[in-house]
Amino acid sequence: MSRRAYRGVALAALIFLVVQVGALALVPTFFEQGYQTVEDPTDPTNSLLYIGAIIVMTAFMLAAFKYDLDQLIRLVIVFTSGLLAWYVFAALIPSALVAVGLSAAVALALLVYPEWYVIDAAGTLMGAGAAALFGISFGLLPAIVLLSVLAVYDAISVYKTKHMLDLAEGVMDLRIPVVLVIPTTLSYSILGDDFASDANDVGDGGNATDGGESTGAVDSEVADAETADNESDSGERDAFFIGLGDAVMPTVMVASGAFFSEAPSLGLGALPALNLPALLAMVGTFAGFSGLMWAVMKGRAHAGLPLLNGGAIGGYLVGSVVAGVPLVSALGLAPYL
């Protein structure tokens, strides 16, 4: 990889790290604030309902693009962005008025000036909030089921049916935080980019979205590790794109492991929820991330979730065993045996 490519990969890694650390920091506060979205977080059917919502949302978005309802999708996702921002700000800021104002500012910035750094800042905020919400709402077994099924779905939608490539093509032109924009040069501007000509070069991994859930992870729905053929005169790519869901979904395993695992806390003051299973889930995510970036830099569209979710689940299980948690408990199967 060139120096520019390394800078881009470093920025993407930093965003992933901020999403994961942010989710871990939010987990205790979200639970105390009553943000848990399901009655029984240990019920694995919660995952199946969520996956069904993903399929419905995918079909809705594809239909919307087909019938030129792009701006409707944009408004829905911008509203979702403001909603998720409100969840985060309301949990951290005592003043409800300030929290509402800041979340409205996030949505307004996306509408008025969706430059890459605005999209990435909003996406990072949303990603941390969504992952924390899912993490306290999906117990260990539901989280593992969710991530495993989404990894398979992601691979099928990118390599087999390729419908996520169509979805990514439509979403990227809307300049919304469904995708994280990773520039390799500071002079890059997404506002001047024309993605229509890059339709066959855009890859997405369809990391799925939340499909309109109250958590609003609708952004994760499209584009996974995708690349657009945005090249400078030197032949180097000016930017590449990673679906926000690629950052959110493995972080769900991190947050769920931190919240539901029997393993003791590592005692890190700023992150009281962090334990060894969650820490190694983070390490596993970045192992998958390294493999994904290696593939993406070769210029092809790739499904991100098989590597990312697989790394997160594998790291979580290794961390559980090392922490002395029985494998049956680590998998969330103890209530059923």
Coordinates of C-alpha atoms in Angstrom, one line a residue:
M1 CA 0.0 0.0 0.0
S2 CA 1.1 3.6 -0.6
R3 CA 1.5 6.1 2.2
R4 CA -1.8 7.7 1.3
A5 CA -3.5 4.3 1.6
Y6 CA -2.0 3.7 5.0
R7 CA -3.3 7.1 6.1
G8 CA -6.8 6.1 5.0
V9 CA -6.6 2.7 6.8
A10 CA -5.4 4.4 9.9
L11 CA -8.3 6.9 9.9
A12 CA -10.8 4.0 9.3
A13 CA -9.2 2.1 12.2
L14 CA -9.5 5.2 14.4
I15 CA -13.2 5.5 13.7
F16 CA -13.7 1.9 14.5
L17 CA -11.9 2.3 17.8
V18 CA -13.9 5.4 18.7
V19 CA -17.1 3.6 18.0
Q20 CA -16.1 0.6 20.1
V21 CA -14.8 2.7 23.1
G22 CA -17.8 5.0 22.8
A23 CA -20.2 2.1 23.0
L24 CA -18.4 0.6 26.0
A25 CA -18.6 4.0 27.8
L26 CA -22.3 4.3 27.0
V27 CA -23.4 0.8 28.0
P28 CA -23.8 1.5 31.8
T29 CA -25.5 4.8 31.3
F30 CA -27.9 3.5 28.6
F31 CA -28.9 0.7 30.9
E32 CA -29.4 3.1 33.9
Q33 CA -31.5 5.4 31.6
G34 CA -33.8 2.5 30.7
Y35 CA -32.7 2.3 27.0
Q36 CA -33.0 -1.5 26.8
T37 CA -35.3 -2.0 23.9
V38 CA -36.6 -5.6 24.5
E39 CA -38.3 -7.2 27.4
D40 CA -36.1 -10.3 27.4
P41 CA -32.6 -9.7 26.0
T42 CA -31.7 -13.4 26.3
D43 CA -34.4 -14.5 23.8
P44 CA -32.8 -15.5 20.5
T45 CA -35.9 -14.8 18.6
N46 CA -35.1 -11.1 19.0
S47 CA -32.3 -11.6 16.5
L48 CA -34.7 -13.3 14.0
L49 CA -37.1 -10.4 14.3
Y50 CA -34.3 -7.9 13.7
I51 CA -33.0 -9.9 10.7
G52 CA -36.6 -9.9 9.3
A53 CA -36.6 -6.1 9.7
I54 CA -33.4 -5.9 7.8
I55 CA -34.8 -7.7 4.8
V56 CA -37.9 -5.6 4.8
M57 CA -35.9 -2.4 5.0
T58 CA -33.6 -3.5 2.2
A59 CA -36.5 -4.2 0.0
F60 CA -38.1 -0.8 0.9
M61 CA -34.9 1.1 0.0
L62 CA -34.3 -0.7 -3.3
A63 CA -37.9 0.1 -4.2
A64 CA -37.5 3.7 -3.2
F65 CA -34.4 4.1 -5.4
K66 CA -36.2 2.4 -8.3
Y67 CA -39.1 4.9 -8.1
D68 CA -37.0 8.0 -7.6
L69 CA -37.8 8.4 -3.9
D70 CA -34.2 9.0 -3.0
Q71 CA -34.9 12.1 -1.0
L72 CA -37.4 10.3 1.2
I73 CA -34.6 7.8 2.1
R74 CA -32.3 10.7 2.8
L75 CA -34.8 12.4 5.1
V76 CA -35.5 9.1 7.0
I77 CA -31.8 8.5 7.6
V78 CA -31.1 12.1 8.6
F79 CA -34.0 11.9 11.1
T80 CA -32.6 8.6 12.4
S81 CA -29.2 10.2 12.7
G82 CA -30.7 13.0 14.8
L83 CA -32.6 10.4 16.9
L84 CA -29.5 8.4 17.7
A85 CA -27.5 11.5 18.4
W86 CA -30.3 12.5 20.9
Y87 CA -30.0 9.1 22.7
V88 CA -26.3 9.8 23.2
F89 CA -26.5 13.4 24.1
A90 CA -29.5 12.9 26.5
A91 CA -27.5 10.2 28.3
L92 CA -24.4 12.4 28.7
I93 CA -25.8 15.9 29.1
P94 CA -28.0 16.9 32.0
S95 CA -29.9 19.6 30.1
A96 CA -32.6 18.1 27.8
L97 CA -32.7 21.4 25.9
V98 CA -29.0 21.2 25.1
A99 CA -29.3 17.6 24.1
V100 CA -32.1 18.3 21.7
G101 CA -30.2 21.3 20.3
L102 CA -27.1 19.3 19.6
S103 CA -28.9 16.4 18.0
A104 CA -30.8 18.8 15.8
A105 CA -27.5 20.4 14.8
V106 CA -26.2 16.9 13.7
A107 CA -29.2 16.4 11.5
L108 CA -29.1 20.0 10.1
A109 CA -25.4 19.7 9.3
L110 CA -26.1 16.5 7.3
L111 CA -28.8 18.3 5.4
V112 CA -26.9 21.5 4.7
Y113 CA -23.3 20.6 4.4
P114 CA -22.7 16.8 4.1
E115 CA -18.9 17.0 3.6
W116 CA -17.0 13.8 4.5
Y117 CA -15.9 14.9 7.9
V118 CA -19.5 15.8 8.8
I119 CA -20.7 12.4 7.6
D120 CA -17.9 10.6 9.5
A121 CA -18.5 12.6 12.8
A122 CA -22.2 11.9 12.6
G123 CA -21.6 8.2 11.7
T124 CA -19.2 7.7 14.6
L125 CA -21.7 9.2 17.1
M126 CA -24.5 7.1 15.7
G127 CA -22.4 4.0 15.6
A128 CA -21.4 4.2 19.2
G129 CA -25.0 4.9 20.3
A130 CA -26.5 2.1 18.1
A131 CA -23.9 -0.5 19.2
A132 CA -24.5 0.4 22.9
L133 CA -28.3 0.1 22.4
F134 CA -28.0 -3.2 20.7
G135 CA -25.4 -4.4 23.1
I136 CA -27.7 -4.0 26.2
S137 CA -30.7 -5.3 24.2
F138 CA -29.1 -8.5 22.7
G139 CA -27.9 -11.1 25.2
L140 CA -24.9 -13.3 24.4
L141 CA -26.8 -15.9 22.4
P142 CA -28.9 -13.4 20.5
A143 CA -25.8 -11.3 19.7
I144 CA -23.9 -14.4 18.4
V145 CA -26.9 -15.5 16.3
L146 CA -27.4 -12.0 15.0
L147 CA -23.8 -11.5 14.0
S148 CA -23.5 -15.0 12.5
V149 CA -26.6 -14.7 10.3
L150 CA -25.7 -11.2 9.2
A151 CA -22.2 -12.4 8.2
V152 CA -23.8 -15.0 5.9
Y153 CA -26.4 -12.6 4.6
D154 CA -23.7 -10.1 3.9
A155 CA -21.6 -12.5 1.9
I156 CA -24.6 -13.7 -0.1
S157 CA -25.8 -10.1 -0.9
V158 CA -22.4 -9.1 -2.1
Y159 CA -21.0 -12.1 -3.9
K160 CA -24.2 -13.9 -5.0
T161 CA -27.2 -11.7 -5.4
K162 CA -25.2 -8.5 -5.5
H163 CA -28.3 -6.5 -4.5
M164 CA -26.3 -4.6 -1.9
L165 CA -24.2 -3.2 -4.7
D166 CA -27.3 -1.6 -6.1
L167 CA -28.2 -0.4 -2.7
A168 CA -24.8 1.1 -2.1
E169 CA -24.9 2.9 -5.5
G170 CA -28.1 4.6 -4.5
V171 CA -27.1 5.5 -1.0
M172 CA -23.7 6.9 -1.7
D173 CA -25.1 9.7 -3.9
L174 CA -27.2 10.8 -1.0
R175 CA -24.2 11.7 1.2
I176 CA -25.5 10.4 4.4
P177 CA -23.8 8.4 7.3
V178 CA -24.8 5.0 5.9
V179 CA -21.2 4.9 4.8
L180 CA -18.1 6.2 6.4
V181 CA -16.0 8.2 4.0
I182 CA -12.3 7.5 4.3
P183 CA -10.3 10.1 2.3
T184 CA -6.6 9.3 1.5
T185 CA -5.9 13.0 0.8
L186 CA -7.0 16.1 2.7
S187 CA -8.0 17.8 -0.5
Y188 CA -10.7 15.3 -1.2
S189 CA -14.3 16.5 -1.1
I190 CA -17.3 14.2 -1.3
L191 CA -19.5 17.2 -2.4
G192 CA -17.8 17.2 -5.8
D193 CA -17.8 13.4 -6.3
D194 CA -20.1 11.8 -8.9
F195 CA -20.8 8.3 -7.9
A196 CA -23.1 7.5 -10.8
S197 CA -20.1 6.6 -13.0
D198 CA -18.7 4.4 -10.3
A199 CA -21.7 2.1 -10.1
N200 CA -19.8 -1.0 -11.0
D201 CA -16.8 -0.2 -8.8
V202 CA -18.7 0.4 -5.6
G203 CA -18.7 -2.4 -3.3
D204 CA -20.8 -2.8 -0.3
G205 CA -21.2 -5.4 2.1
G206 CA -24.7 -4.8 3.0
N207 CA -24.2 -4.8 6.5
A208 CA -27.5 -4.4 7.4
T209 CA -29.4 -1.8 8.9
D210 CA -31.6 -1.8 11.6
G211 CA -34.5 -1.3 9.4
G212 CA -36.2 1.5 11.2
E213 CA -35.9 0.2 14.7
S214 CA -36.0 2.8 17.5
T215 CA -32.3 2.3 17.7
G216 CA -32.1 3.7 14.2
A217 CA -29.3 1.7 12.9
V218 CA -30.8 2.1 9.5
D219 CA -27.4 3.3 8.4
S220 CA -25.8 0.0 8.7
E221 CA -28.0 -1.4 6.1
V222 CA -26.0 -0.7 3.1
A223 CA -22.5 -0.7 2.1
D224 CA -20.0 -2.6 3.8
A225 CA -16.5 -2.6 2.7
E226 CA -16.9 -0.9 -0.5
T227 CA -14.6 1.0 -2.7
A228 CA -15.4 3.6 -5.2
D229 CA -13.0 4.2 -8.0
N230 CA -12.2 7.7 -6.9
E231 CA -8.7 8.1 -8.3
S232 CA -6.5 11.1 -8.6
D233 CA -4.4 12.0 -11.6
S234 CA -1.6 9.8 -10.1
G235 CA -3.8 6.8 -10.2
E236 CA -4.2 6.5 -6.5
R237 CA -7.7 6.3 -4.9
D238 CA -8.7 9.6 -3.3
A239 CA -11.2 7.9 -0.9
F240 CA -12.7 4.6 0.0
F241 CA -15.9 3.8 1.7
I242 CA -16.9 1.5 4.6
G243 CA -20.4 0.8 5.6
L244 CA -21.3 2.1 9.1
G245 CA -22.8 -1.3 9.9
D246 CA -19.3 -2.7 9.5
A247 CA -18.3 -0.7 12.6
V248 CA -21.6 -1.2 14.5
M249 CA -22.3 -4.9 14.2
P250 CA -19.0 -6.3 15.6
T251 CA -19.2 -3.7 18.3
V252 CA -22.6 -5.2 19.3
M253 CA -20.6 -8.3 20.4
V254 CA -18.2 -6.1 22.3
A255 CA -21.0 -4.3 24.1
S256 CA -23.0 -7.4 24.8
G257 CA -19.9 -9.2 26.1
A258 CA -19.2 -6.3 28.4
F259 CA -22.7 -6.2 29.7
F260 CA -23.9 -9.8 29.9
S261 CA -20.7 -11.8 30.4
E262 CA -19.9 -13.4 33.8
A263 CA -16.3 -12.3 33.5
P264 CA -15.2 -9.6 36.0
S265 CA -14.5 -6.1 35.0
L266 CA -10.9 -5.2 34.2
G267 CA -11.3 -2.2 36.6
L268 CA -10.6 0.5 34.0
G269 CA -12.1 3.6 35.5
A270 CA -13.2 5.3 32.3
L271 CA -14.7 2.0 31.0
P272 CA -16.1 0.2 33.9
A273 CA -18.0 -2.3 31.7
L274 CA -14.8 -3.5 30.0
N275 CA -13.9 -7.1 30.7
L276 CA -11.6 -9.6 29.0
P277 CA -14.2 -11.1 26.6
A278 CA -15.1 -7.6 25.4
L279 CA -11.5 -6.6 25.1
L280 CA -10.6 -9.6 23.0
A281 CA -13.7 -9.1 20.9
M282 CA -12.2 -5.7 20.1
V283 CA -8.9 -7.4 19.2
G284 CA -10.7 -9.9 17.0
T285 CA -12.6 -7.2 15.3
F286 CA -9.3 -5.4 14.4
A287 CA -7.9 -8.7 13.2
G288 CA -10.8 -9.0 10.8
F289 CA -10.5 -5.3 9.9
S290 CA -6.8 -5.9 8.9
G291 CA -7.8 -8.7 6.5
L292 CA -10.7 -6.6 5.1
M293 CA -8.5 -3.6 4.5
W294 CA -5.9 -5.8 2.7
A295 CA -8.6 -7.0 0.4
V296 CA -10.2 -3.6 -0.1
M297 CA -6.9 -2.0 -1.1
K298 CA -6.7 -4.4 -4.0
G299 CA -9.6 -2.5 -5.5
R300 CA -12.6 -4.9 -5.2
A301 CA -15.8 -4.7 -3.3
H302 CA -15.9 -7.1 -0.4
A303 CA -18.4 -8.2 2.3
G304 CA -17.0 -6.9 5.6
L305 CA -19.1 -8.7 8.1
P306 CA -17.8 -12.3 7.6
L307 CA -14.3 -11.1 8.7
L308 CA -15.4 -8.5 11.2
N309 CA -18.2 -10.4 12.9
G310 CA -16.2 -13.6 12.8
G311 CA -13.2 -11.8 14.4
A312 CA -15.4 -10.3 17.1
I313 CA -17.2 -13.6 18.0
G314 CA -13.9 -15.5 18.0
G315 CA -12.1 -13.0 20.1
Y316 CA -15.1 -12.9 22.5
L317 CA -15.0 -16.7 23.0
V318 CA -11.3 -16.8 23.5
G319 CA -11.5 -14.0 26.0
S320 CA -14.3 -15.9 27.8
V321 CA -12.3 -19.1 28.1
V322 CA -9.2 -17.2 29.3
A323 CA -11.4 -15.4 31.9
G324 CA -12.6 -18.7 33.2
V325 CA -16.2 -18.4 31.9
P326 CA -17.6 -21.9 30.9
L327 CA -18.1 -22.1 27.2
V328 CA -21.8 -23.0 27.7
S329 CA -22.3 -19.7 29.6
A330 CA -20.2 -17.7 27.2
L331 CA -22.5 -18.9 24.3
G332 CA -25.5 -18.0 26.3
L333 CA -26.8 -21.6 26.3
A334 CA -26.8 -22.1 30.1
P335 CA -30.6 -21.2 30.5
Y336 CA -31.5 -23.9 27.9
L337 CA -29.4 -26.8 29.4

